[in-house]
Short mmCIF file of C-alpha atoms and ligand atoms in Angstrom, two decimals:
data_model
loop_
_atom_site.label_atom_id
_atom_site.label_comp_id
_atom_site.label_asym_id
_atom_site.label_seq_id
_atom_site.Cartn_x
_atom_site.Cartn_y
_atom_site.Cartn_z
CA MET A 1 -33.47 -34.76 274.72
CA MET A 2 -36.25 -36.78 276.36
CA LEU A 3 -36.81 -40.45 275.24
CA GLY A 4 -38.41 -42.96 277.39
CA THR A 5 -37.66 -46.09 278.83
CA VAL A 6 -39.40 -48.05 276.60
CA GLN A 7 -37.83 -45.97 273.88
CA LEU A 8 -35.06 -46.34 275.45
CA GLY A 9 -35.09 -49.78 276.02
CA VAL A 10 -35.54 -50.86 272.18
CA LEU A 11 -32.88 -48.24 271.80
CA ALA A 12 -30.37 -49.89 274.10
CA ALA A 13 -31.08 -53.52 272.38
CA CYS A 14 -30.50 -51.77 269.25
CA ILE A 15 -26.87 -50.54 270.00
CA VAL A 16 -25.56 -53.97 271.35
CA LEU A 17 -27.04 -56.23 268.43
CA PHE A 18 -26.69 -53.34 265.14
CA VAL A 19 -23.20 -52.25 266.54
CA PRO A 20 -21.13 -55.52 266.57
CA MET A 21 -22.96 -57.02 263.70
CA GLY A 22 -21.94 -53.42 261.89
CA MET A 23 -18.61 -54.04 262.86
CA ALA A 24 -17.98 -57.42 261.00
CA GLY A 25 -18.76 -54.77 257.97
CA TRP A 26 -15.14 -53.44 258.35
CA HIS A 27 -13.91 -56.97 258.75
CA LEU A 28 -12.91 -55.99 261.90
CA SER A 29 -12.17 -59.52 263.62
CA ARG A 30 -15.12 -61.76 265.81
CA ASN A 31 -13.33 -61.47 268.80
CA LYS A 32 -13.40 -57.72 268.63
CA MET A 33 -17.14 -57.62 267.72
CA LEU A 34 -18.02 -60.02 270.62
CA PHE A 35 -16.21 -57.43 273.01
CA PHE A 36 -18.39 -54.54 272.21
CA SER A 37 -20.99 -56.34 272.25
CA GLY A 38 -20.09 -57.00 275.46
CA ALA A 39 -18.60 -53.45 276.50
CA LEU A 40 -21.48 -52.04 275.23
CA PHE A 41 -23.97 -54.31 277.36
CA ILE A 42 -21.86 -53.73 280.14
CA SER A 43 -22.10 -49.73 279.95
CA LEU A 44 -25.61 -49.58 279.54
CA ALA A 45 -26.72 -51.79 282.13
CA VAL A 46 -24.66 -50.00 284.56
CA GLY A 47 -26.16 -46.97 283.26
CA VAL A 48 -29.49 -48.13 283.83
CA HIS A 49 -28.69 -49.32 287.21
CA LEU A 50 -27.01 -46.67 288.26
CA SER A 51 -29.77 -44.15 287.19
CA PRO A 52 -31.45 -43.49 290.01
CA TYR A 53 -28.70 -41.66 292.07
CA PHE A 54 -27.75 -39.73 289.46
CA PRO A 55 -30.42 -36.51 289.49
CA SER A 56 -30.19 -35.53 285.64
CA ILE A 57 -30.72 -39.12 284.19
CA THR A 58 -33.71 -39.10 287.06
CA ASP A 59 -35.34 -35.88 286.09
CA PHE A 60 -35.18 -37.33 282.06
CA ILE A 61 -36.75 -39.88 282.80
CA SER A 62 -39.66 -39.09 285.17
CA SER A 63 -40.39 -36.51 282.96
CA SER A 64 -40.36 -38.84 280.31
CA SER A 65 -42.90 -41.02 281.84
CA SER A 66 -44.67 -38.08 283.12
CA SER A 67 -45.16 -36.77 279.02
CA SER A 68 -46.08 -39.88 278.14
CA SER A 69 -46.81 -38.73 274.33
CA SER A 70 -44.15 -39.38 271.82
CA SER A 71 -43.59 -36.14 270.48
CA SER A 72 -40.73 -36.72 273.46
CA PHE A 73 -38.70 -38.75 271.16
CA PRO A 74 -35.90 -36.65 269.48
CA SER A 75 -36.56 -38.09 265.31
CA SER A 76 -33.25 -37.10 265.08
CA HIS A 77 -31.98 -40.39 266.90
CA SER A 78 -34.23 -43.54 265.38
CA GLY A 79 -30.97 -44.87 264.53
CA ASN A 80 -29.34 -41.96 261.72
CA ASP A 81 -26.65 -41.53 263.95
CA ARG A 82 -24.12 -41.41 261.14
CA ASP A 83 -25.69 -37.73 259.96
CA SER A 84 -26.62 -36.24 263.16
CA CYS A 85 -23.03 -37.19 265.39
CA LEU A 86 -21.23 -37.82 262.69
CA PRO A 87 -21.05 -33.22 261.89
CA LEU A 88 -20.84 -33.44 266.17
CA LEU A 89 -17.63 -34.90 267.07
CA HIS A 90 -14.82 -32.07 266.56
CA GLU A 91 -17.27 -30.28 269.25
CA ILE A 92 -14.87 -30.96 272.20
CA TYR A 93 -13.98 -28.34 274.75
CA PHE A 94 -10.06 -27.91 276.10
CA ASP A 95 -9.46 -26.83 279.60
CA ILE A 96 -6.58 -25.15 280.24
CA GLU A 97 -5.28 -23.37 283.40
CA GLN A 98 -2.15 -21.85 285.05
CA VAL A 99 -0.89 -23.36 288.00
CA ARG A 100 2.04 -22.87 290.39
CA SER A 101 3.97 -26.00 290.57
CA ILE A 102 5.47 -26.66 294.22
CA ASN A 103 8.87 -24.81 293.19
CA GLY A 104 7.56 -21.79 292.15
CA SER A 105 7.79 -22.77 288.08
CA LEU A 106 4.41 -21.63 286.16
CA TYR A 107 2.93 -24.32 283.88
CA TYR A 108 -0.40 -25.62 282.17
CA LEU A 109 -2.83 -28.18 283.03
CA LYS A 110 -4.56 -29.14 280.47
CA SER A 111 -7.45 -31.21 279.03
CA TRP A 112 -10.00 -32.06 276.53
CA GLY A 113 -13.20 -33.32 276.57
CA TRP A 114 -17.25 -33.53 274.93
CA PRO A 115 -19.62 -31.74 276.48
CA GLN A 116 -21.94 -33.67 278.99
CA SER A 117 -24.54 -31.54 277.60
CA GLY A 118 -26.61 -31.19 274.72
CA ALA A 119 -26.79 -33.07 271.58
CA VAL A 120 -22.79 -33.61 271.56
CA SER A 121 -23.51 -36.23 274.73
CA ASP A 122 -27.10 -37.99 273.38
CA CYS A 123 -24.12 -38.85 271.01
CA GLY A 124 -22.29 -41.19 273.80
CA PHE A 125 -18.60 -39.97 272.31
CA GLN A 126 -16.02 -42.08 274.33
CA LYS A 127 -12.55 -41.36 275.01
CA LEU A 128 -11.25 -45.31 274.66
CA GLY A 129 -8.69 -46.44 276.80
CA ARG A 130 -5.82 -49.14 276.16
CA SER A 131 -7.92 -51.40 276.16
CA HIS A 132 -10.46 -50.85 273.67
CA ALA A 133 -8.47 -49.72 271.33
CA SER A 134 -6.61 -52.19 271.80
CA ASP A 135 -9.38 -54.57 271.03
CA LEU A 136 -10.68 -52.41 268.00
CA LEU A 137 -7.13 -52.24 266.77
CA ASN A 138 -6.33 -56.04 267.02
CA GLY A 139 -5.29 -56.98 263.54
CA SER A 140 -5.55 -54.16 261.68
CA TRP A 141 -2.66 -52.54 259.36
CA LEU A 142 -2.65 -48.72 260.36
CA VAL A 143 -0.84 -46.32 257.41
CA VAL A 144 -0.32 -43.28 258.44
CA ALA A 145 1.19 -40.18 255.61
CA GLY A 146 2.61 -37.16 255.54
CA ASP A 147 4.33 -34.38 257.51
CA SER A 148 4.94 -33.44 260.80
CA GLN A 149 1.58 -32.89 261.96
CA ALA A 150 1.07 -36.60 260.85
CA ARG A 151 3.93 -38.03 262.60
CA LEU A 152 2.43 -36.23 265.25
CA VAL A 153 -0.62 -38.25 264.34
CA ALA A 154 0.81 -41.23 264.25
CA LEU A 155 2.83 -41.24 268.18
CA ALA A 156 -0.65 -40.33 269.95
CA LEU A 157 -2.05 -43.25 268.30
CA LEU A 158 1.40 -45.65 269.23
CA ASN A 159 0.19 -43.91 272.86
CA LEU A 160 -2.64 -45.13 273.06
CA VAL A 161 -1.94 -48.38 272.34
CA LEU A 162 1.85 -49.14 273.87
CA ASP A 163 2.43 -48.93 277.58
CA SER A 164 5.56 -45.95 278.50
CA GLU A 165 8.94 -48.10 278.59
CA ARG A 166 8.13 -48.74 274.99
CA MET A 167 7.17 -45.75 273.95
CA ASP A 168 10.15 -43.80 274.49
CA ALA A 169 12.19 -46.31 272.24
CA VAL A 170 9.40 -45.26 269.64
CA ARG A 171 9.59 -41.63 270.32
CA SER A 172 13.52 -41.79 269.38
CA ASP A 173 13.05 -43.79 266.27
CA LEU A 174 9.61 -42.27 265.24
CA PHE A 175 11.08 -38.63 265.13
CA LYS A 176 14.34 -39.69 263.43
CA ARG A 177 13.68 -36.34 260.43
CA HIS A 178 12.21 -37.24 256.84
CA SER A 179 12.03 -41.38 257.37
CA ASN A 180 9.40 -43.72 257.31
CA TYR A 181 8.94 -45.69 259.89
CA GLN A 182 7.32 -49.16 261.18
CA ILE A 183 6.50 -50.98 264.35
CA VAL A 184 4.76 -54.37 264.58
CA VAL A 185 2.94 -54.48 268.17
CA SER A 186 3.04 -58.21 268.41
CA ASP A 187 0.48 -58.59 271.11
CA ILE A 188 -1.95 -57.12 269.80
CA GLY A 189 -1.24 -58.23 266.45
CA MET A 190 -1.37 -53.86 264.79
CA LYS A 191 0.94 -52.59 262.27
CA LEU A 192 1.83 -49.10 262.01
CA ASP A 193 3.55 -47.60 258.78
CA PHE A 194 4.32 -43.48 259.07
CA ILE A 195 5.14 -42.56 255.54
CA TRP A 196 7.51 -39.15 255.42
CA ALA A 197 5.48 -37.71 252.42
CA PRO A 198 5.51 -33.92 253.22
CA PHE A 199 3.66 -32.93 249.41
CA VAL A 200 0.53 -34.46 247.97
CA SER A 201 2.25 -35.65 245.36
CA ASN A 202 3.64 -38.17 247.51
CA LEU A 203 0.53 -39.18 248.44
CA THR A 204 -0.80 -39.99 245.03
CA ASP A 205 2.75 -42.17 244.66
CA LEU A 206 1.82 -44.25 248.14
CA MET A 207 -1.89 -44.88 246.25
CA ALA A 208 -0.55 -45.46 242.93
CA GLU A 209 2.00 -49.00 244.90
CA PHE A 210 -1.33 -49.36 247.36
CA LYS A 211 -2.84 -49.90 244.09
CA GLN A 212 -0.15 -52.14 242.47
CA TYR A 213 0.09 -54.57 245.43
CA THR A 214 -3.14 -54.53 245.67
CA SER A 215 -2.80 -54.48 249.91
CA TYR A 216 -4.68 -51.61 251.62
CA PRO A 217 -4.36 -50.34 255.15
CA ASP A 218 -7.55 -51.09 257.27
CA VAL A 219 -7.34 -47.49 258.30
CA LEU A 220 -5.58 -44.88 256.91
CA VAL A 221 -4.88 -40.97 257.82
CA MET A 222 -2.91 -38.49 255.64
CA GLY A 223 -2.61 -35.10 255.36
CA SER A 224 -0.38 -32.54 253.64
CA GLY A 225 -0.21 -29.05 252.46
CA LEU A 226 2.31 -27.30 254.63
CA TRP A 227 5.37 -27.72 252.63
CA HIS A 228 3.34 -26.70 249.74
CA MET A 229 2.41 -23.48 251.56
CA LEU A 230 5.77 -22.73 252.48
CA HIS A 231 8.35 -23.76 249.62
CA LEU A 232 5.39 -23.57 246.27
CA HIS A 233 3.40 -20.94 247.80
CA ASN A 234 0.89 -21.70 245.05
CA ALA A 235 -2.88 -22.27 245.99
CA SER A 236 -4.24 -23.29 243.12
CA ASP A 237 -1.22 -26.00 242.43
CA TYR A 238 -2.22 -27.68 245.80
CA ARG A 239 -5.99 -28.16 244.23
CA ILE A 240 -4.29 -29.59 240.92
CA SER A 241 -2.17 -31.74 242.74
CA MET A 242 -5.49 -32.67 245.42
CA GLU A 243 -7.61 -33.61 242.52
CA TYR A 244 -4.74 -36.04 241.52
CA LEU A 245 -4.86 -37.81 244.83
CA LYS A 246 -7.86 -37.93 244.59
CA GLY A 247 -8.52 -39.74 241.44
CA SER A 248 -5.61 -41.71 242.95
CA ILE A 249 -7.67 -43.46 245.74
CA MET A 250 -11.30 -43.41 244.10
CA SER A 251 -8.90 -45.53 241.51
CA LEU A 252 -7.77 -47.15 244.44
CA MET A 253 -10.95 -48.12 245.43
CA GLN A 254 -12.23 -49.42 242.32
CA MET A 255 -9.91 -51.55 242.57
CA SER A 256 -10.22 -53.75 245.71
CA PRO A 257 -13.15 -55.05 246.04
CA GLU A 258 -12.87 -55.13 250.26
CA LEU A 259 -13.07 -51.50 249.33
CA GLY A 260 -15.83 -52.08 247.00
CA ASP A 261 -17.77 -53.62 249.64
CA ASP A 262 -17.39 -50.97 252.18
CA ARG A 263 -18.27 -48.78 249.36
CA ALA A 264 -21.25 -50.08 248.21
CA VAL A 265 -23.20 -50.32 251.57
CA SER A 266 -21.78 -47.15 253.78
CA GLY A 267 -20.40 -44.88 251.07
CA SER A 268 -17.11 -43.80 251.71
CA PRO A 269 -13.84 -46.19 253.08
CA PRO A 270 -12.09 -45.73 256.86
CA PHE A 271 -9.56 -42.98 255.43
CA PHE A 272 -9.24 -40.25 256.85
CA TRP A 273 -7.79 -36.34 256.07
CA LEU A 274 -6.45 -34.73 258.34
CA GLY A 275 -6.06 -30.60 257.70
CA MET A 276 -3.25 -27.82 258.56
CA PRO A 277 -3.28 -27.10 262.16
CA MET A 278 -3.41 -23.16 262.74
CA LEU A 279 -0.38 -20.83 261.92
CA LEU A 280 0.51 -18.64 264.55
CA ASN A 281 2.40 -16.48 262.17
CA SER A 282 4.46 -14.52 265.10
CA MET A 283 5.32 -17.93 266.31
CA LEU A 284 6.97 -18.82 263.19
CA ASN A 285 10.96 -19.83 264.02
CA THR A 286 11.90 -18.37 260.17
CA GLU A 287 11.66 -14.97 258.64
CA GLU A 288 10.55 -17.38 255.30
CA LYS A 289 7.77 -19.27 256.96
CA ARG A 290 6.43 -16.16 258.75
CA GLU A 291 6.46 -13.79 255.03
CA ARG A 292 4.31 -17.26 253.78
CA MET A 293 2.79 -19.08 256.08
CA ASN A 294 -0.18 -16.78 257.09
CA ASP A 295 -4.27 -16.40 258.19
CA ALA A 296 -4.18 -15.40 253.94
CA ALA A 297 -2.37 -18.41 252.45
CA PHE A 298 -4.32 -20.62 255.34
CA PHE A 299 -7.37 -19.72 254.12
CA ALA A 300 -6.82 -19.50 250.32
CA TYR A 301 -5.06 -22.91 250.41
CA GLU A 302 -8.43 -24.35 252.84
CA ALA A 303 -10.69 -22.90 250.04
CA GLU A 304 -8.40 -24.97 247.42
CA LEU A 305 -9.13 -27.98 249.50
CA ARG A 306 -12.70 -27.85 249.42
CA ARG A 307 -12.89 -26.78 245.40
CA SER A 308 -11.09 -29.84 244.87
CA LYS A 309 -13.97 -32.26 246.54
CA ILE A 310 -11.70 -34.86 247.70
CA LEU A 311 -13.32 -34.60 251.53
CA ARG A 312 -16.78 -36.31 252.60
CA GLU A 313 -18.24 -32.64 252.74
CA SER A 314 -18.34 -32.34 249.34
CA GLY A 315 -18.73 -36.28 248.43
CA GLY A 316 -15.14 -37.17 248.05
CA PRO A 317 -13.92 -40.05 249.75
CA LEU A 318 -11.90 -38.41 252.61
CA LEU A 319 -13.46 -37.78 256.38
CA LEU A 320 -11.55 -35.03 257.67
CA LEU A 321 -10.13 -34.93 261.08
CA ASP A 322 -10.25 -30.83 261.47
CA ILE A 323 -6.74 -30.47 263.05
CA HIS A 324 -7.62 -26.50 262.28
CA SER A 325 -10.49 -25.94 264.35
CA LEU A 326 -8.63 -28.73 267.14
CA THR A 327 -5.53 -26.37 267.76
CA ARG A 328 -7.84 -23.00 266.91
CA ASP A 329 -9.94 -24.34 270.50
CA CYS A 330 -6.75 -24.92 271.77
CA GLY A 331 -4.88 -22.22 271.43
CA LYS A 332 -2.39 -19.94 271.50
CA ARG A 333 -0.97 -21.94 274.83
CA CYS A 334 -1.01 -25.27 273.29
CA THR A 335 1.99 -24.65 271.00
CA GLU A 336 5.55 -22.87 271.44
CA ASP A 337 6.36 -23.17 267.87
CA GLY A 338 3.27 -21.33 266.02
CA ILE A 339 3.06 -24.73 263.95
CA HIS A 340 3.42 -28.06 265.73
CA TYR A 341 1.11 -28.32 269.16
CA ALA A 342 0.93 -29.86 271.97
CA ALA A 343 0.33 -33.59 272.62
CA MET A 344 -3.46 -32.94 273.29
CA VAL A 345 -4.89 -31.55 270.67
CA TYR A 346 -3.67 -35.05 268.61
CA ASN A 347 -4.86 -37.19 270.51
CA ALA A 348 -8.20 -35.56 270.73
CA ALA A 349 -7.69 -36.23 267.20
CA ILE A 350 -7.03 -39.61 267.33
CA GLN A 351 -9.98 -40.20 268.93
CA ILE A 352 -12.37 -38.69 266.79
CA MET A 353 -11.39 -40.71 265.00
CA LEU A 354 -11.93 -43.69 267.28
CA ASN A 355 -15.37 -43.09 267.66
CA ALA A 356 -15.79 -42.48 263.88
CA LEU A 357 -14.75 -45.43 263.19
CA VAL A 358 -17.24 -46.57 266.05
CA ILE A 359 -20.02 -44.75 264.35
CA GLU A 360 -19.29 -45.33 260.74
CA SER A 361 -19.75 -49.29 261.51
CA HIS A 362 -22.96 -48.85 263.14
CA GLN A 363 -23.88 -47.75 259.89
CA LYS A 364 -22.85 -50.13 258.10
CA LEU A 365 -26.50 -52.62 257.71
C1 NAG B 401 9.37 -27.25 288.64
O1 NAG B 401 9.24 -28.48 288.77
C2 NAG B 401 7.67 -29.27 287.45
C3 NAG B 401 6.71 -29.74 287.43
O2 NAG B 401 6.68 -29.91 288.84
C4 NAG B 401 9.27 -29.18 286.81
O3 NAG B 401 8.80 -29.71 284.99
C5 NAG B 401 10.17 -28.60 286.05
O4 NAG B 401 11.03 -28.40 285.68
C6 NAG B 401 11.38 -27.82 287.87
N1 NAG B 401 11.80 -26.67 287.85
C7 NAG B 401 13.15 -26.77 288.16
C8 NAG B 401 13.42 -25.56 287.93
O5 NAG B 401 13.27 -27.59 288.84
C1 NAG B 402 -6.34 -60.08 269.58
O1 NAG B 402 -6.82 -60.91 268.86
C2 NAG B 402 -6.24 -62.60 268.79
C3 NAG B 402 -6.90 -63.75 267.75
O2 NAG B 402 -7.59 -62.51 267.46
C4 NAG B 402 -6.55 -62.96 270.98
O3 NAG B 402 -5.98 -63.78 270.93
C5 NAG B 402 -5.89 -61.81 271.04
O4 NAG B 402 -5.62 -61.90 272.19
C6 NAG B 402 -6.44 -60.72 270.81
N1 NAG B 402 -5.35 -59.87 271.94
C7 NAG B 402 -6.17 -58.65 272.32
C8 NAG B 402 -5.11 -57.67 273.20
O5 NAG B 402 -7.50 -58.41 272.08
C1 NAG B 403 8.09 -36.10 247.35
O1 NAG B 403 7.70 -35.21 246.26
C2 NAG B 403 8.67 -34.64 245.88
C3 NAG B 403 8.46 -33.38 245.45
O2 NAG B 403 7.17 -34.62 243.86
C4 NAG B 403 9.52 -35.50 245.44
O3 NAG B 403 10.62 -34.15 244.95
C5 NAG B 403 10.75 -36.06 246.56
O4 NAG B 403 11.70 -37.08 246.62
C6 NAG B 403 9.20 -36.76 247.37
N1 NAG B 403 9.28 -37.34 249.17
C7 NAG B 403 10.09 -38.32 249.12
C8 NAG B 403 10.07 -39.19 250.89
O5 NAG B 403 8.76 -39.73 247.93
C1 NAG B 404 -0.03 -21.54 240.33
O1 NAG B 404 0.23 -23.00 239.79
C2 NAG B 404 -0.37 -23.06 238.95
C3 NAG B 404 -0.76 -24.26 238.43
O2 NAG B 404 0.40 -25.28 238.45
C4 NAG B 404 0.15 -22.06 237.33
O3 NAG B 404 -0.60 -22.28 236.40
C5 NAG B 404 0.27 -21.05 237.97
O4 NAG B 404 1.13 -20.12 237.09
C6 NAG B 404 1.37 -20.75 239.21
N1 NAG B 404 1.41 -19.40 239.79
C7 NAG B 404 2.68 -18.77 240.04
C8 NAG B 404 2.17 -17.36 240.10
O5 NAG B 404 3.70 -19.72 239.86
#
């Protein structure tokens, strides 16, 4: 928990120096590197100057100076942010309160965040606002592919970088049923493709297309499973299709010198897997769904997903955005149909992804 002021200084210097340097490995522009080094420097400087006014920080500085031995220095923080912080990204809380509005109707007030204490707070995760996110994503090509969960993720991502007027137009276009959607946000040179891909085989086809045209997105988020569960309802078949997908991603990575470079250094490309949400069986809106989409099916699919070894935790290429744990934490009050959840859940998923990108770039030295 406690760092000496000297160690704190050294840590701060390392962060300011190495985070932006690491970002070069991500092919982020020089502007972005400068921005991040500036932003980090400012927040660290502000932190140091404001520290006397915050009792917790004062406590922590005085107690560490009194115990000036190095035994209080946490070994987990000696630069290995990736191993210590990546697994903590999903440790967020949801705050849901029922309130009565002036006209008498009841509604839920919802918010989320990372705890401000313990190991999670040491990682310094941040909710990126519009300008930070725009800067990080400036000049990038993002692809979000999958089913309706993926669409909600694309919406959350755009909501972060577009103003509300533009969002209204996007919302109606994006929600045309079962179609692809592309938008170029010209002021930040960002391109986002939403690819409607309800089945894993559709994702595998997409990988083949990337390979064929030798063009790869800077960030890829994909997920699929609900349609398979509803229409095919065969978990081992799902695993087989995931293994094909894994094969196509691996061959894409071998072909691409850019992804290959990244891989050589960091072990993985910026590719994410969207897990399935918690399914609230009694809320599902058709008999067929209630019959086929239940906990038993979910856990069978989940087990086969792990067996496919496509996820980073089992040596695969994709980092899990664990929608199931987020939706479970948010709970019943966050969904009306038992499958699609409140925007807040997908906003949290996006912030987890952006923070993962920042952590990963730090690692790439
Ligand atoms: C009551 O107010 C809430 C927001 O304050 C609004 O969303 C809702 O539509 C209102 N209901 C009626 C019946 O006016
Ligand atoms: C995005 O980057 C371009 C050049 O790389 C720069 O001119 C522009 O100001 C940046 N936009 C934002 C919003 O940061
Ligand atoms: C997705 O894959 C299914 C099954 O392989 C196929 O029937 C469907 O046409 C594909 N959809 C798209 C949008 O490619
Ligand atoms: C499930 O899929 C596997 C692999 O495709 C197939 O061998 C098996 O027969 C299927 N099971 C059922 C009950 O359809």
